[in-house]
Coordinates of C-alpha atoms and ligand atoms in Angstrom, one line a residue:
M262 CA 84.6 135.8 61.2
E263 CA 86.7 133.9 59.1
K264 CA 86.2 129.6 59.1
S265 CA 89.4 129.9 60.4
V266 CA 88.3 131.7 63.2
L267 CA 86.4 128.3 65.0
D268 CA 89.6 126.5 63.9
L269 CA 88.3 122.3 64.4
R270 CA 91.6 121.2 66.0
R271 CA 91.0 124.1 69.0
L272 CA 87.6 122.3 69.6
Y273 CA 87.3 118.9 71.2
R274 CA 84.6 117.1 68.5
L275 CA 81.8 115.7 70.7
P276 CA 81.8 111.6 70.7
W277 CA 78.6 111.1 70.5
S278 CA 77.6 108.8 67.0
L279 CA 74.6 107.1 65.9
A280 CA 75.2 103.9 68.3
D281 CA 76.3 105.3 71.2
N282 CA 74.9 109.1 72.4
A283 CA 74.1 111.5 75.0
I284 CA 70.2 111.7 72.9
S285 CA 67.6 110.3 71.4
W286 CA 64.9 112.1 69.8
L287 CA 60.7 110.5 70.9
E288 CA 57.9 112.5 69.1
P289 CA 54.1 111.1 71.0
T290 CA 53.2 113.4 69.0
S291 CA 52.6 116.1 65.7
A292 CA 49.9 118.0 66.9
C293 CA 50.6 121.7 68.1
N294 CA 48.6 124.2 69.8
L295 CA 51.0 127.2 67.9
S296 CA 51.8 127.6 63.9
C297 CA 55.8 128.3 65.0
D298 CA 57.1 129.6 61.7
G299 CA 59.8 127.4 61.0
C300 CA 57.8 123.9 62.1
Y301 CA 59.5 121.7 59.9
R302 CA 56.8 119.0 61.4
K303 CA 53.0 118.9 59.8
N304 CA 51.0 119.9 62.6
E305 CA 48.1 116.7 62.8
A306 CA 46.1 116.9 65.7
N307 CA 44.9 113.5 65.2
S308 CA 48.5 112.5 65.3
H309 CA 48.5 110.6 69.3
K310 CA 51.4 107.6 69.1
T311 CA 49.7 105.2 71.8
V312 CA 51.2 104.5 74.8
E313 CA 52.2 100.2 73.9
E314 CA 53.5 102.6 70.1
V315 CA 55.4 105.0 72.0
T316 CA 57.0 102.3 74.2
R317 CA 58.0 100.4 71.6
E318 CA 59.8 103.1 69.4
L319 CA 61.8 103.2 73.3
S320 CA 62.1 99.5 73.2
I321 CA 64.0 100.4 69.6
F322 CA 66.4 103.2 71.5
R323 CA 67.0 101.0 73.7
K324 CA 68.0 98.2 71.6
M325 CA 70.2 100.2 68.4
R326 CA 71.2 103.3 70.3
N327 CA 73.3 104.1 73.7
S328 CA 71.6 106.8 75.1
D329 CA 71.9 109.2 77.9
G330 CA 68.8 111.7 78.2
I331 CA 65.6 111.0 75.8
S332 CA 63.7 114.7 74.4
I333 CA 60.5 114.7 74.5
A334 CA 59.5 115.9 71.5
G335 CA 56.8 117.2 68.6
G336 CA 54.4 118.1 67.9
D337 CA 54.0 120.2 71.0
P338 CA 54.1 116.4 73.8
L339 CA 52.1 118.4 76.4
L340 CA 49.6 118.0 74.2
H341 CA 49.0 114.0 74.1
P342 CA 47.2 113.0 77.3
D343 CA 49.1 110.4 78.9
I344 CA 52.4 112.6 78.8
T345 CA 53.2 111.7 82.5
E346 CA 53.0 107.9 81.5
I347 CA 54.8 108.2 79.4
V348 CA 57.7 110.1 80.5
S349 CA 57.6 107.9 83.7
I350 CA 57.7 104.8 81.8
I351 CA 61.3 106.3 79.7
S352 CA 62.2 106.9 83.5
K353 CA 61.8 103.2 83.6
M354 CA 63.2 102.5 81.0
G355 CA 66.6 104.5 82.6
F356 CA 67.2 107.3 80.4
K357 CA 66.2 110.9 81.4
P358 CA 63.3 112.4 80.3
V359 CA 63.2 116.4 78.7
I360 CA 60.0 117.7 77.6
N361 CA 60.2 119.7 74.1
T362 CA 58.2 122.0 74.9
N363 CA 56.4 126.0 73.7
G364 CA 55.5 126.0 77.6
I365 CA 51.3 127.2 76.9
L366 CA 50.2 123.9 78.3
L367 CA 52.3 124.5 81.3
S368 CA 50.8 125.0 84.7
R369 CA 52.3 124.6 88.5
E370 CA 50.0 121.1 89.1
L371 CA 51.4 119.8 85.5
L372 CA 54.9 120.5 86.6
R373 CA 54.6 118.8 89.9
E374 CA 53.1 115.2 87.7
L375 CA 55.6 115.8 85.4
K376 CA 58.1 115.9 88.0
K377 CA 57.1 113.1 89.8
A378 CA 57.3 110.8 87.0
G379 CA 60.7 111.1 86.1
T380 CA 61.2 114.2 84.1
V381 CA 65.1 115.2 84.3
G382 CA 63.6 119.1 82.4
F383 CA 63.0 120.7 80.0
T384 CA 63.8 123.0 76.8
I385 CA 61.1 125.2 76.3
H386 CA 61.0 126.5 72.5
I387 CA 60.1 130.3 72.6
D388 CA 60.9 133.1 69.7
S389 CA 59.2 136.0 68.3
K390 CA 57.5 134.2 64.7
Q391 CA 55.6 132.0 66.6
G392 CA 52.5 133.8 66.7
R393 CA 52.4 133.8 70.9
P394 CA 48.8 134.1 72.0
G395 CA 49.3 137.5 73.8
W396 CA 52.7 138.1 72.9
K397 CA 52.6 138.6 69.1
G398 CA 54.7 141.7 67.6
K399 CA 56.8 141.2 70.7
N400 CA 60.8 141.3 69.6
E401 CA 63.3 138.6 70.8
L402 CA 64.2 140.7 73.8
E403 CA 60.9 141.7 75.3
L404 CA 60.5 138.0 75.2
N405 CA 63.0 137.4 77.9
E406 CA 60.2 138.8 80.1
L407 CA 58.6 135.2 79.1
R408 CA 61.6 133.7 79.5
L409 CA 61.8 134.5 83.0
R410 CA 57.9 133.4 84.0
Y411 CA 59.3 129.9 82.7
A412 CA 62.5 129.8 84.4
E413 CA 61.6 130.7 87.6
M414 CA 58.4 128.7 87.2
L415 CA 61.0 125.9 86.6
A416 CA 62.7 127.0 89.7
E417 CA 60.5 126.8 92.0
A418 CA 59.2 123.0 91.2
G419 CA 63.2 122.2 91.5
G420 CA 65.5 119.7 91.5
M421 CA 65.2 120.3 86.3
S422 CA 67.1 121.2 84.1
C423 CA 65.2 125.1 82.4
A424 CA 66.4 125.0 78.7
F425 CA 65.8 127.4 76.5
N426 CA 65.4 127.0 72.2
S427 CA 64.5 129.7 69.8
T428 CA 65.1 129.6 65.8
V429 CA 67.8 131.9 64.7
Y430 CA 66.7 134.1 61.4
D431 CA 68.8 136.6 59.2
D432 CA 66.4 139.1 60.6
T433 CA 67.1 137.9 64.5
V434 CA 70.2 137.0 64.3
S435 CA 71.1 140.7 65.6
Y436 CA 69.7 139.5 69.0
T437 CA 71.6 136.4 69.6
P438 CA 73.7 139.1 71.9
D439 CA 71.5 140.1 73.7
L440 CA 69.8 136.6 75.2
V441 CA 73.1 135.7 75.5
E442 CA 74.0 138.9 78.4
W443 CA 70.3 137.9 79.5
A444 CA 71.0 134.5 80.2
G445 CA 74.4 135.6 81.6
K446 CA 71.9 137.0 84.7
H447 CA 70.9 134.3 85.6
M448 CA 72.9 131.7 85.6
D449 CA 71.5 129.7 88.6
I450 CA 68.2 128.8 87.1
V451 CA 69.1 129.2 83.1
Q452 CA 71.3 125.7 82.7
V453 CA 71.5 126.1 78.6
M454 CA 70.9 128.1 76.2
V455 CA 70.3 126.4 72.3
F456 CA 69.6 128.7 69.0
I457 CA 68.7 127.3 66.3
L458 CA 69.7 128.1 62.1
Y459 CA 66.5 129.0 60.4
R460 CA 66.5 126.2 57.2
A461 CA 63.8 124.9 54.6
A462 CA 63.7 123.0 51.4
T463 CA 63.9 125.8 48.4
P464 CA 63.9 124.8 44.8
Q465 CA 67.5 125.8 42.9
L466 CA 68.3 126.0 39.4
N467 CA 70.5 123.6 39.0
F468 CA 68.2 120.6 40.8
N469 CA 65.2 118.9 40.0
W470 CA 64.0 116.7 43.1
Y471 CA 62.9 113.1 43.0
A472 CA 61.5 110.5 45.5
N473 CA 60.4 106.6 44.8
G474 CA 61.6 106.8 41.1
R475 CA 58.7 110.7 41.4
K476 CA 60.0 113.6 40.6
I477 CA 58.3 115.7 43.1
G478 CA 57.9 119.4 44.0
L479 CA 59.8 120.6 47.0
E480 CA 56.4 122.8 47.8
E481 CA 55.0 119.6 48.3
L482 CA 57.1 119.5 51.2
Q483 CA 56.3 121.4 54.8
Y484 CA 59.3 122.6 55.4
S485 CA 59.2 123.9 51.9
E486 CA 59.7 128.2 51.6
N487 CA 60.3 131.0 48.5
N488 CA 60.1 133.7 50.1
G489 CA 63.8 135.2 49.8
R490 CA 65.0 134.1 53.1
R491 CA 68.6 133.9 54.0
I492 CA 68.8 129.5 55.0
D493 CA 71.7 129.3 54.7
L494 CA 72.7 131.3 57.8
Q495 CA 76.0 130.0 59.9
S496 CA 77.5 128.9 62.9
P497 CA 80.5 131.2 62.6
E498 CA 78.8 133.8 62.0
V499 CA 76.7 133.3 65.5
V500 CA 79.8 133.2 66.9
A501 CA 80.8 136.5 64.9
K502 CA 77.7 138.5 66.3
I503 CA 77.9 137.4 69.3
R504 CA 81.9 138.1 69.9
E505 CA 80.6 141.8 68.5
R506 CA 79.3 142.7 72.9
F507 CA 81.2 139.3 74.1
P508 CA 84.4 139.1 73.2
E509 CA 85.2 136.7 75.0
F510 CA 82.5 134.5 74.6
T511 CA 84.5 130.7 72.3
P512 CA 83.0 127.4 71.7
C513 CA 84.5 124.4 73.2
A514 CA 82.7 121.0 71.5
F515 CA 81.2 121.4 68.0
L516 CA 79.5 118.0 65.8
N517 CA 80.8 118.1 63.1
G518 CA 78.5 117.8 59.2
T519 CA 79.1 114.5 57.1
E520 CA 79.9 116.4 53.9
K521 CA 82.2 118.9 55.5
P522 CA 84.5 117.9 58.6
D523 CA 84.6 121.5 59.0
S524 CA 80.9 122.6 59.2
F525 CA 80.5 123.9 62.5
K526 CA 76.4 121.8 63.4
W527 CA 76.4 121.8 67.3
L528 CA 78.9 124.1 68.8
L529 CA 79.0 124.0 72.2
T530 CA 80.0 127.3 74.5
G531 CA 80.6 126.3 78.1
R532 CA 80.6 129.3 80.8
I533 CA 81.0 130.1 84.4
G534 CA 79.7 132.4 87.2
Y535 CA 77.9 133.4 89.6
K536 CA 74.8 133.8 89.2
D537 CA 74.6 136.9 87.2
R538 CA 77.5 137.0 86.7
V539 CA 80.3 135.4 83.7
L540 CA 83.7 134.2 84.9
G541 CA 84.6 132.7 81.9
Y542 CA 84.9 130.2 79.3
V543 CA 85.0 126.9 79.8
G544 CA 88.3 125.2 77.3
P545 CA 88.1 121.3 75.1
K546 CA 89.7 120.1 77.3
H547 CA 87.5 120.4 80.5
M548 CA 84.2 118.9 77.6
E549 CA 86.5 116.2 77.4
S550 CA 86.8 115.4 80.6
I551 CA 83.5 115.5 81.7
Q552 CA 82.3 113.3 78.3
A553 CA 85.3 111.3 79.3
M554 CA 84.3 110.4 82.9
H555 CA 80.4 110.7 82.3
H556 CA 81.1 107.6 80.0
L557 CA 84.0 105.6 82.3
L558 CA 81.7 106.0 85.1
K559 CA 78.1 105.8 84.1
G560 CA 78.2 103.9 80.4
R561 CA 77.3 106.9 79.2
Y562 CA 77.1 110.1 77.5
L563 CA 76.2 113.5 78.9
A564 CA 74.2 116.4 77.8
Y565 CA 70.9 117.1 80.6
C566 CA 71.3 117.3 83.5
K567 CA 70.1 118.4 86.6
P568 CA 70.8 122.0 88.7
S569 CA 72.0 120.3 91.3
Y570 CA 74.9 119.3 89.0
T571 CA 75.3 122.9 86.8
A572 CA 75.6 124.2 90.7
M573 CA 78.6 122.4 91.1
G574 CA 81.1 125.7 89.4
K575 CA 84.0 125.6 92.6
T576 CA 84.2 121.8 91.8
M577 CA 84.3 122.0 88.0
L578 CA 87.5 124.1 88.6
L579 CA 89.5 121.2 90.1
L580 CA 90.2 120.3 86.0
S581 CA 92.3 123.1 85.8
P582 CA 95.5 121.7 85.5
L583 CA 93.2 120.2 82.1
D584 CA 92.3 123.3 80.8
P585 CA 94.0 126.8 80.5
R586 CA 90.5 128.6 80.7
L587 CA 89.5 127.3 83.2
R588 CA 92.1 128.2 85.1
V589 CA 91.0 131.5 84.2
I590 CA 88.2 131.0 85.8
S591 CA 90.1 130.0 88.3
G592 CA 92.3 133.4 88.8
R593 CA 89.4 135.2 88.8
F594 CA 87.4 133.1 91.3
L595 CA 90.2 134.1 93.7
T596 CA 90.6 137.9 92.6
S597 CA 86.8 138.0 94.1
L598 CA 87.3 135.7 96.8
L599 CA 90.1 138.5 97.8
A600 CA 87.9 141.7 97.1
N601 CA 84.4 139.7 99.2
P602 CA 86.0 136.0 101.5
L603 CA 82.1 136.1 101.5
K604 CA 81.8 135.2 98.2
L605 CA 83.5 131.9 98.8
F606 CA 80.2 129.9 100.5
K607 CA 78.6 131.4 97.1
N608 CA 77.9 128.7 94.2
L609 CA 79.4 129.0 90.5
Y610 CA 77.0 128.2 87.9
Y611 CA 77.6 126.2 84.5
Q612 CA 75.3 127.1 81.3
S613 CA 75.9 125.7 78.7
I614 CA 74.9 128.1 74.5
M615 CA 74.3 125.8 71.8
I616 CA 74.7 126.8 68.2
I617 CA 72.5 124.6 65.7
Q618 CA 73.6 124.6 62.3
P619 CA 71.1 122.1 60.0
V620 CA 70.3 120.9 57.1
D621 CA 72.9 122.7 55.1
F622 CA 72.5 122.1 50.9
M623 CA 76.1 121.6 49.2
E624 CA 76.3 122.7 45.8
N625 CA 77.1 119.2 44.7
G626 CA 73.2 119.2 45.7
A627 CA 74.4 117.0 48.5
Q628 CA 72.6 117.6 52.0
N629 CA 75.6 117.6 55.2
M630 CA 73.8 116.8 57.9
C631 CA 75.0 116.5 61.7
D632 CA 77.5 113.1 62.1
G633 CA 76.6 111.4 65.5
C634 CA 73.3 113.6 64.5
P635 CA 71.8 113.2 68.6
D636 CA 68.5 114.0 67.3
V637 CA 67.8 110.3 65.4
T638 CA 63.6 109.5 66.1
V639 CA 62.8 106.1 64.6
W640 CA 60.4 105.6 62.2
N641 CA 59.0 102.8 61.5
D642 CA 61.8 100.6 63.3
K643 CA 64.9 102.7 62.0
L644 CA 67.1 105.5 62.9
V645 CA 66.5 108.5 61.3
W646 CA 67.0 111.7 61.5
S647 CA 63.7 114.0 62.7
C648 CA 64.7 117.2 61.3
R649 CA 64.2 115.4 57.9
L650 CA 61.3 113.5 58.7
E651 CA 58.4 114.8 56.4
E652 CA 59.8 113.3 53.9
L653 CA 59.8 109.7 55.0
K654 CA 56.1 110.2 56.0
Q655 CA 55.1 111.7 52.7
F656 CA 57.1 109.3 50.6
G657 CA 58.4 106.5 52.4
C658 CA 61.8 107.1 51.7
W659 CA 64.5 110.9 51.5
V660 CA 64.0 113.2 49.1
H661 CA 67.0 113.1 46.4
S662 CA 69.0 115.9 44.2
V663 CA 69.4 115.2 41.0
P664 CA 71.6 117.7 38.5
R665 CA 69.1 119.5 35.7
V666 CA 70.9 118.3 32.5
E667 CA 71.0 121.1 30.3
N668 CA 69.5 119.1 27.5
N669 CA 66.7 118.2 29.4
V670 CA 66.7 114.7 29.5
N671 CA 66.5 115.0 33.1
V672 CA 63.8 117.2 33.2
Ligands
SF4_894 S1 71.0 116.4 61.6 FE1 69.1 116.8 61.4 S2 68.4 115.9 63.2 FE2 70.0 115.7 63.1 S3 70.7 117.1 64.9 FE3 71.0 118.3 62.6 S4 69.3 119.5 62.6 FE4 69.0 118.1 64.1

């Protein structure tokens, strides 16, 4: 797909910023029970933060950032012995706790406890390069069986949203239409699908790297690699791949890059349908109305919401006068009623599909970050990008690229 086909003027620019954002990112631990290929966090066994440290980070968020939800990530947060208490603290502070996990430790009993503590939803990371016990060698399509197990488990517990994350590589991007298709058959129990495009710090011929005035080797970083894999997959490529099977697939909103306003760093597509059939894709005015209304009524921008809200697809159609694409969905809904009037009593569900294009390395050595990054975390009482936290942990500052000069002055 040419970039021009994805025209930013036809998309709603999500209003999220550093100080006012739908989400913030909390890491109570860096420990993990998997070793995923594309992970950007160093797995440290004894890295659990104390409840006091976590509470302090939450108070920094409260002071510096108006936030609706807190993504509790890591590492795997379910490894933290006080995870239920942490969820409860987050909930009592007025944030929506959302747990990002690989799901391995998620039992029905723990799920009940976490729900009682106030968990609003789960984002479960499943992809084919996790080396997941019992699922090694399975491709993305085969892993849908595992995704369905978790979606059904969450639906059985009730009241919490179910999202799936997967890292997308050059050799797995062809599966994205399969995942979009699978999610479309489970609109009632899968609220969000997230595709995170693989990134790594890879040495560039024309640049040296410095931290605190010292030249460093990129291989010192957790997220470095030099084995020739593509680290520059772009969101429009994924959209083009999905459109080969679903020509109607059309994003409605985005976050741009800090260096490139026409890069689509967070690219959001929303769709409405019966529990097993997509009726159509919402347009930018729908998303603009939802974000503006939520901010007007609740004082915060919206990201995660409970299934009782996403099941209100029919109510969302009331916004049809504002949004031409919603009018198309309304037309199809009415046609389906003519064929079978009993469908009036069926729910329509809303589902999001997000494509995240993390750090882009620019030709001039700059890094194109997400403008209005939702995954900002706390480090030393400051708000920082979680995707580059290892630089701070290792060197105490961001790593900078410096162009090599021909006479080797800089080398
Ligand atoms: S800047 Fe990094 S941490 Fe923030 S949203 Fe983008 S990829 Fe995520």
